[in-house]
Amino acid sequence: MPELAAAPAFVTVRDLNVHFKRSRRVGDAVRAVDGVDLDILAGETLCIVGESGSGKTTLVRAIGHLAPITSGSVRFGELDVAQLPRSELRAMRRRVQYVFQDPFESFDRRQSIFSIVAQPLRVHKLAASRAELETRVHEALEECGLEPAGEFAKLYPHQLSGGQRQRVSIAAAIVLRPELLIADEPVSMLDVSVRSEILALFVRLKESHRMTLVFVTHDLSVAWEIADRIAVMYLGKVVEEGSADQVIGRPANPYTHALVTAIPVPDPHDEPPELGVRGDIGDIVGIPAGCRFHPRCPYAEDRCSGAVPPLAEVGKGHRSACVRNDELDLQPPHSLAGDLTT
């Protein structure tokens, strides 16, 4: 784990907005990402968590300008991704690579595994000869546990298991030696027996390549396993941010508390916890006034609908967006807290 307090911000996101028009006839926009401020520290693993529809995927796509940026900035040092012309965007994207949830859908099924992993090198013209191309592709496959690489390179996506296809997707991402690797729910479609192997692979590659890793997941137990820091999103906004110990061990925001409480604990004597949360995440088109979570929050008061609470310090490096930050003392269930901290 890097020394987070001393680590510089590798990527800075400021007042980032990604809004989509619903149709030509309707004026309201879908505010998928709505005023997000976020620092991604060099060498860290940052997990972005939240329910489906919270804006996680749109946020990480905007970081590499795969989603249109309505306003705000995403800076890699002095480079503002939102302002880069198309001619410079390709060079910047060598530094940022993605691993998506379903590799089978992101592959051209007519291409061999060799062609899939070699394509980024060909696009960026990074192999001077066929021999160099083969060497780099085989190295990437071997790093991702696909051996013998020469045999796997001849296969096609339909001939591989789900875990093997995800390893190919990771190999295609790391073959460019990126500085930032963004993984969007990369284990959610895999068998439980394979998930831990893929998570360990991400951690090993991050360390060996000295990359920064942004990992998107709806599963806080996955975040606990690999994260240095966690950012929790709800309806387009970050509502809590801090170290894994802070966010999961001592959640400050009622939404985060509900997510942590919902983590299943393998103890047959434990009763299912009472979450107190009403309904589901709701429609991002009809975002409520004030705190976005207040219609579902068991701790909501009248003032919660009056203004959008900013992210405020609740501890060193720990921030929460709640008007009752100073009043609430939220703790996960005792058995859960003990299980996570042992």
Coordinates of C-alpha atoms in Angstrom, one line a residue:
M1 CA 0.0 0.0 0.0
P2 CA 1.5 3.4 -1.0
E3 CA 2.0 6.1 1.6
L4 CA -1.2 8.0 0.7
A5 CA -0.6 11.1 2.7
A6 CA 2.6 11.7 0.8
A7 CA 1.5 10.6 -2.6
P8 CA 0.8 13.3 -5.2
A9 CA -2.4 13.5 -7.1
F10 CA -1.9 11.8 -10.4
V11 CA -5.4 12.7 -11.7
T12 CA -7.4 15.6 -10.4
V13 CA -11.2 15.8 -11.2
R14 CA -12.8 19.1 -10.5
D15 CA -16.5 20.0 -10.8
L16 CA -17.0 17.3 -13.4
N17 CA -20.4 17.1 -15.0
V18 CA -21.6 14.6 -17.6
H19 CA -25.2 15.3 -18.6
F20 CA -27.2 13.6 -21.3
K21 CA -30.2 15.0 -23.1
R22 CA -33.2 12.7 -22.8
S23 CA -34.6 13.8 -26.1
R24 CA -35.0 16.8 -28.3
R25 CA -38.5 17.5 -26.9
V26 CA -37.5 17.3 -23.2
G27 CA -35.4 20.0 -21.7
D28 CA -34.3 18.1 -18.6
A29 CA -30.9 16.4 -18.8
V30 CA -29.9 13.2 -17.2
R31 CA -27.2 14.3 -14.7
A32 CA -25.2 11.0 -14.7
V33 CA -22.2 12.8 -13.1
D34 CA -23.0 16.0 -11.3
G35 CA -20.3 18.2 -9.9
V36 CA -17.7 15.5 -8.8
D37 CA -14.4 16.5 -7.2
L38 CA -12.0 13.6 -6.9
D39 CA -8.2 13.1 -6.5
I40 CA -6.6 9.9 -7.7
L41 CA -3.3 9.5 -6.0
A42 CA -0.2 8.1 -7.7
G43 CA 0.3 4.4 -7.1
E44 CA -2.9 3.9 -5.1
T45 CA -5.9 1.6 -5.7
L46 CA -9.0 3.7 -5.6
C47 CA -12.3 1.8 -5.5
I48 CA -15.5 3.6 -6.6
V49 CA -18.5 2.0 -5.2
G50 CA -22.3 2.4 -5.2
E51 CA -25.5 0.8 -6.5
S52 CA -26.2 0.5 -10.2
G53 CA -27.3 3.8 -11.5
S54 CA -25.1 5.8 -9.2
G55 CA -22.8 7.1 -12.0
K56 CA -19.7 5.1 -11.4
T57 CA -19.2 3.9 -14.9
T58 CA -19.9 7.3 -16.5
L59 CA -17.4 8.9 -14.1
V60 CA -14.5 6.5 -15.0
R61 CA -15.4 6.7 -18.7
A62 CA -15.2 10.5 -18.5
I63 CA -11.7 10.3 -17.0
G64 CA -10.4 8.9 -20.2
H65 CA -12.8 11.0 -22.3
L66 CA -14.8 7.9 -23.4
A67 CA -17.9 9.7 -22.2
P68 CA -18.6 13.3 -23.3
I69 CA -17.6 15.9 -20.6
T70 CA -20.3 18.5 -20.2
S71 CA -18.2 20.8 -18.0
G72 CA -15.4 20.7 -15.4
S73 CA -11.9 19.3 -15.7
V74 CA -10.0 16.1 -15.6
R75 CA -6.3 16.8 -15.4
F76 CA -3.3 14.5 -15.8
G77 CA -0.7 16.9 -14.5
E78 CA -1.0 19.9 -16.8
L79 CA -3.1 18.1 -19.4
D80 CA -6.9 18.8 -19.2
V81 CA -8.6 15.8 -20.9
A82 CA -11.7 17.9 -21.5
Q83 CA -9.8 20.4 -23.6
L84 CA -7.5 18.1 -25.6
P85 CA -8.0 18.1 -29.4
R86 CA -8.6 14.7 -31.0
S87 CA -5.0 14.6 -32.3
E88 CA -3.6 14.6 -28.8
L89 CA -6.3 12.4 -27.2
R90 CA -4.9 9.2 -28.7
A91 CA -1.5 9.9 -27.2
M92 CA -3.0 10.6 -23.8
R93 CA -5.0 7.3 -24.0
R94 CA -1.8 5.3 -24.1
R95 CA -1.5 6.3 -20.4
V96 CA -5.0 5.2 -19.5
Q97 CA -6.4 1.7 -20.3
Y98 CA -9.7 0.1 -19.4
V99 CA -10.8 -3.4 -18.5
F100 CA -14.6 -3.7 -18.9
Q101 CA -17.2 -5.9 -17.2
D102 CA -18.0 -8.2 -20.1
P103 CA -14.9 -9.0 -22.2
F104 CA -16.9 -11.1 -24.6
E105 CA -18.9 -8.1 -25.7
S106 CA -15.7 -5.9 -26.1
F107 CA -13.9 -8.4 -28.3
D108 CA -14.2 -8.9 -32.0
R109 CA -15.1 -12.6 -31.9
R110 CA -13.5 -13.1 -35.4
Q111 CA -10.1 -12.1 -34.1
S112 CA -7.7 -14.5 -32.5
I113 CA -6.4 -13.8 -29.0
F114 CA -3.1 -12.7 -30.5
S115 CA -4.8 -10.1 -32.7
I116 CA -6.9 -8.8 -29.8
V117 CA -3.8 -8.3 -27.5
A118 CA -1.7 -7.0 -30.4
Q119 CA -4.2 -4.4 -31.6
P120 CA -3.3 -1.7 -29.1
L121 CA 0.4 -2.0 -30.1
R122 CA -0.6 -1.8 -33.8
V123 CA -2.8 1.3 -33.2
H124 CA -0.1 3.1 -31.4
K125 CA 2.7 1.8 -33.7
L126 CA 4.7 0.5 -30.8
A127 CA 6.2 -2.7 -32.3
A128 CA 9.0 -2.2 -34.9
S129 CA 8.7 -5.8 -36.2
R130 CA 6.6 -8.9 -36.2
A131 CA 9.0 -10.5 -33.8
E132 CA 8.8 -7.6 -31.3
L133 CA 5.0 -7.7 -31.6
E134 CA 4.9 -11.4 -30.8
T135 CA 7.3 -11.0 -27.9
R136 CA 5.2 -8.3 -26.3
V137 CA 1.9 -10.1 -26.8
H138 CA 3.3 -13.3 -25.4
E139 CA 4.8 -11.5 -22.4
A140 CA 1.4 -9.9 -21.6
L141 CA -0.4 -13.2 -21.9
E142 CA 2.1 -14.9 -19.6
E143 CA 1.9 -12.1 -17.0
C144 CA -1.9 -12.6 -16.9
G145 CA -1.5 -16.4 -16.3
L146 CA -2.3 -17.6 -19.8
E147 CA 0.4 -20.2 -20.5
P148 CA 1.7 -21.4 -22.8
A149 CA 1.2 -18.0 -24.4
G150 CA 1.9 -19.4 -27.9
E151 CA -1.0 -21.8 -27.6
F152 CA -3.4 -19.3 -26.1
A153 CA -2.5 -16.8 -28.8
K154 CA -3.9 -19.1 -31.5
L155 CA -7.3 -19.4 -29.8
Y156 CA -10.5 -17.4 -30.2
P157 CA -12.7 -15.8 -27.5
H158 CA -15.4 -18.5 -27.7
Q159 CA -12.8 -21.2 -26.9
L160 CA -12.0 -19.6 -23.5
S161 CA -13.7 -19.6 -20.1
G162 CA -15.1 -16.4 -18.6
G163 CA -12.0 -16.1 -16.4
Q164 CA -9.6 -16.7 -19.3
R165 CA -11.4 -14.1 -21.4
Q166 CA -11.0 -11.5 -18.6
R167 CA -7.3 -12.3 -18.4
V168 CA -7.1 -11.6 -22.1
S169 CA -8.8 -8.3 -21.6
I170 CA -6.3 -7.4 -18.9
A171 CA -3.4 -8.5 -21.1
A172 CA -4.7 -6.2 -23.9
A173 CA -4.8 -3.3 -21.4
I174 CA -1.3 -3.8 -19.8
V175 CA 0.5 -4.5 -23.1
L176 CA 0.8 -0.7 -23.6
R177 CA 2.3 -0.3 -20.1
P178 CA -0.3 2.3 -19.0
E179 CA 0.2 4.6 -16.0
L180 CA -3.5 4.3 -15.0
L181 CA -5.6 1.1 -15.3
I182 CA -9.4 1.5 -14.9
A183 CA -11.3 -1.7 -14.2
D184 CA -15.1 -1.4 -14.4
E185 CA -16.8 -4.2 -12.5
P186 CA -14.3 -6.7 -13.9
V187 CA -15.2 -9.6 -11.6
S188 CA -19.0 -9.2 -11.3
M189 CA -19.7 -11.7 -14.1
L190 CA -17.2 -14.3 -12.9
D191 CA -17.6 -17.4 -10.7
V192 CA -16.8 -16.8 -7.0
S193 CA -13.9 -19.3 -7.3
V194 CA -12.3 -17.2 -10.1
R195 CA -12.9 -13.8 -8.6
S196 CA -10.1 -13.9 -6.0
E197 CA -7.6 -15.0 -8.6
I198 CA -8.5 -12.1 -10.9
L199 CA -8.4 -9.6 -7.9
A200 CA -4.9 -11.0 -7.0
L201 CA -3.8 -10.5 -10.6
F202 CA -4.9 -6.9 -10.6
V203 CA -2.9 -6.2 -7.4
R204 CA 0.2 -8.1 -8.6
L205 CA 0.2 -6.2 -12.0
K206 CA -0.4 -2.9 -10.3
E207 CA 2.7 -3.4 -8.1
S208 CA 4.9 -4.9 -10.8
H209 CA 4.1 -2.2 -13.4
R210 CA 3.9 0.6 -10.8
M211 CA 0.5 1.6 -12.1
T212 CA -2.4 3.5 -10.4
L213 CA -5.6 1.4 -10.3
V214 CA -9.1 2.7 -10.3
F215 CA -11.5 -0.2 -9.6
V216 CA -15.3 0.1 -10.0
T217 CA -17.5 -2.2 -8.0
H218 CA -20.9 -2.4 -6.4
D219 CA -19.5 -4.9 -3.8
L220 CA -17.9 -3.3 -0.7
S221 CA -16.4 -6.7 0.3
V222 CA -14.4 -6.6 -3.0
A223 CA -13.4 -3.0 -2.3
W224 CA -12.3 -4.0 1.2
E225 CA -10.0 -6.7 -0.2
I226 CA -8.0 -4.5 -2.6
A227 CA -8.7 -0.7 -1.9
D228 CA -6.3 1.8 -0.4
R229 CA -9.1 4.4 -0.6
I230 CA -12.8 4.3 -1.4
A231 CA -15.1 6.9 -3.0
V232 CA -18.8 6.1 -2.6
M233 CA -21.2 7.5 -5.2
Y234 CA -25.0 8.1 -5.1
L235 CA -27.0 9.6 -8.0
G236 CA -24.1 11.3 -9.7
K237 CA -22.3 12.6 -6.6
V238 CA -19.5 11.4 -4.3
V239 CA -21.1 11.1 -0.8
E240 CA -18.2 9.7 1.1
E241 CA -14.4 9.3 0.6
G242 CA -11.6 8.0 2.7
S243 CA -9.4 5.0 3.4
A244 CA -10.8 1.5 3.3
D245 CA -10.6 1.3 7.1
Q246 CA -12.5 4.6 7.5
V247 CA -15.2 4.1 4.9
I248 CA -16.0 0.4 5.7
G249 CA -14.8 0.3 9.4
R250 CA -16.3 3.7 10.4
P251 CA -18.8 4.9 7.8
A252 CA -19.8 8.5 8.3
N253 CA -22.6 8.8 5.7
P254 CA -25.9 7.0 6.1
Y255 CA -25.8 5.7 2.6
T256 CA -22.4 4.1 3.1
H257 CA -23.6 2.8 6.4
A258 CA -26.5 1.0 4.6
L259 CA -24.1 -0.5 2.0
V260 CA -21.7 -1.7 4.7
T261 CA -24.6 -3.1 6.8
A262 CA -25.8 -5.1 3.8
I263 CA -22.5 -7.0 3.4
P264 CA -23.3 -10.6 4.2
V265 CA -21.4 -12.1 7.1
P266 CA -21.0 -15.9 7.0
D267 CA -22.4 -16.6 10.5
P268 CA -25.6 -18.7 10.6
H269 CA -26.3 -17.3 14.1
D270 CA -26.5 -13.7 12.9
E271 CA -29.9 -12.3 12.1
P272 CA -30.1 -10.3 8.8
P273 CA -29.5 -6.6 9.8
E274 CA -32.3 -4.0 9.7
L275 CA -31.2 -1.5 7.1
G276 CA -33.9 1.1 7.6
V277 CA -33.5 2.2 4.0
R278 CA -36.6 2.8 2.0
G279 CA -37.0 1.9 -1.7
D280 CA -34.3 1.6 -4.3
I281 CA -31.9 4.1 -5.8
G282 CA -34.6 5.8 -7.9
D283 CA -34.6 7.6 -11.2
I284 CA -31.5 9.7 -11.9
V285 CA -33.8 11.9 -14.1
G286 CA -35.9 13.0 -11.1
I287 CA -33.1 13.8 -8.6
P288 CA -34.7 15.1 -5.4
A289 CA -33.8 18.5 -4.0
G290 CA -31.3 18.8 -1.2
C291 CA -29.5 15.6 -0.2
R292 CA -30.2 13.0 -2.9
F293 CA -30.4 10.2 -0.3
H294 CA -32.9 11.8 2.0
P295 CA -36.0 10.2 0.6
R296 CA -34.5 6.8 1.6
C297 CA -32.5 7.8 4.6
P298 CA -33.7 6.6 8.1
Y299 CA -31.9 9.6 9.7
A300 CA -33.5 12.3 7.4
E301 CA -34.8 15.5 8.9
D302 CA -36.7 18.4 7.2
R303 CA -33.5 20.3 6.6
C304 CA -32.1 17.5 4.5
S305 CA -34.3 18.5 1.6
G306 CA -33.2 22.2 1.8
A307 CA -29.6 22.2 0.4
V308 CA -27.1 19.8 -1.2
P309 CA -24.6 19.0 1.5
P310 CA -20.9 19.4 0.5
L311 CA -18.2 16.8 1.2
A312 CA -16.9 17.9 4.6
E313 CA -14.0 16.6 6.8
V314 CA -15.0 14.1 9.4
G315 CA -11.5 12.9 10.1
K316 CA -8.0 13.0 8.6
G317 CA -8.5 12.2 4.9
H318 CA -12.1 11.2 5.5
R319 CA -15.0 13.2 4.1
S320 CA -18.8 12.8 4.1
A321 CA -21.7 14.7 2.5
C322 CA -24.3 14.8 5.2
V323 CA -25.9 17.8 7.1
R324 CA -25.8 15.6 10.2
N325 CA -22.1 14.7 10.1
D326 CA -21.5 16.1 13.6
E327 CA -24.5 14.4 15.1
L328 CA -24.6 10.8 13.8
D329 CA -22.4 8.0 15.2
L330 CA -22.8 5.3 12.6
Q331 CA -21.2 1.9 13.2
P332 CA -21.5 -1.3 11.2
P333 CA -23.0 -4.3 13.0
H334 CA -20.6 -5.6 15.7
S335 CA -20.1 -9.0 14.0
L336 CA -19.4 -7.4 10.7
A337 CA -16.9 -4.9 12.1
G338 CA -15.0 -7.7 13.8
D339 CA -15.0 -9.8 10.7
L340 CA -13.6 -7.0 8.5
T341 CA -11.0 -5.8 11.0
T342 CA -9.5 -9.2 11.9

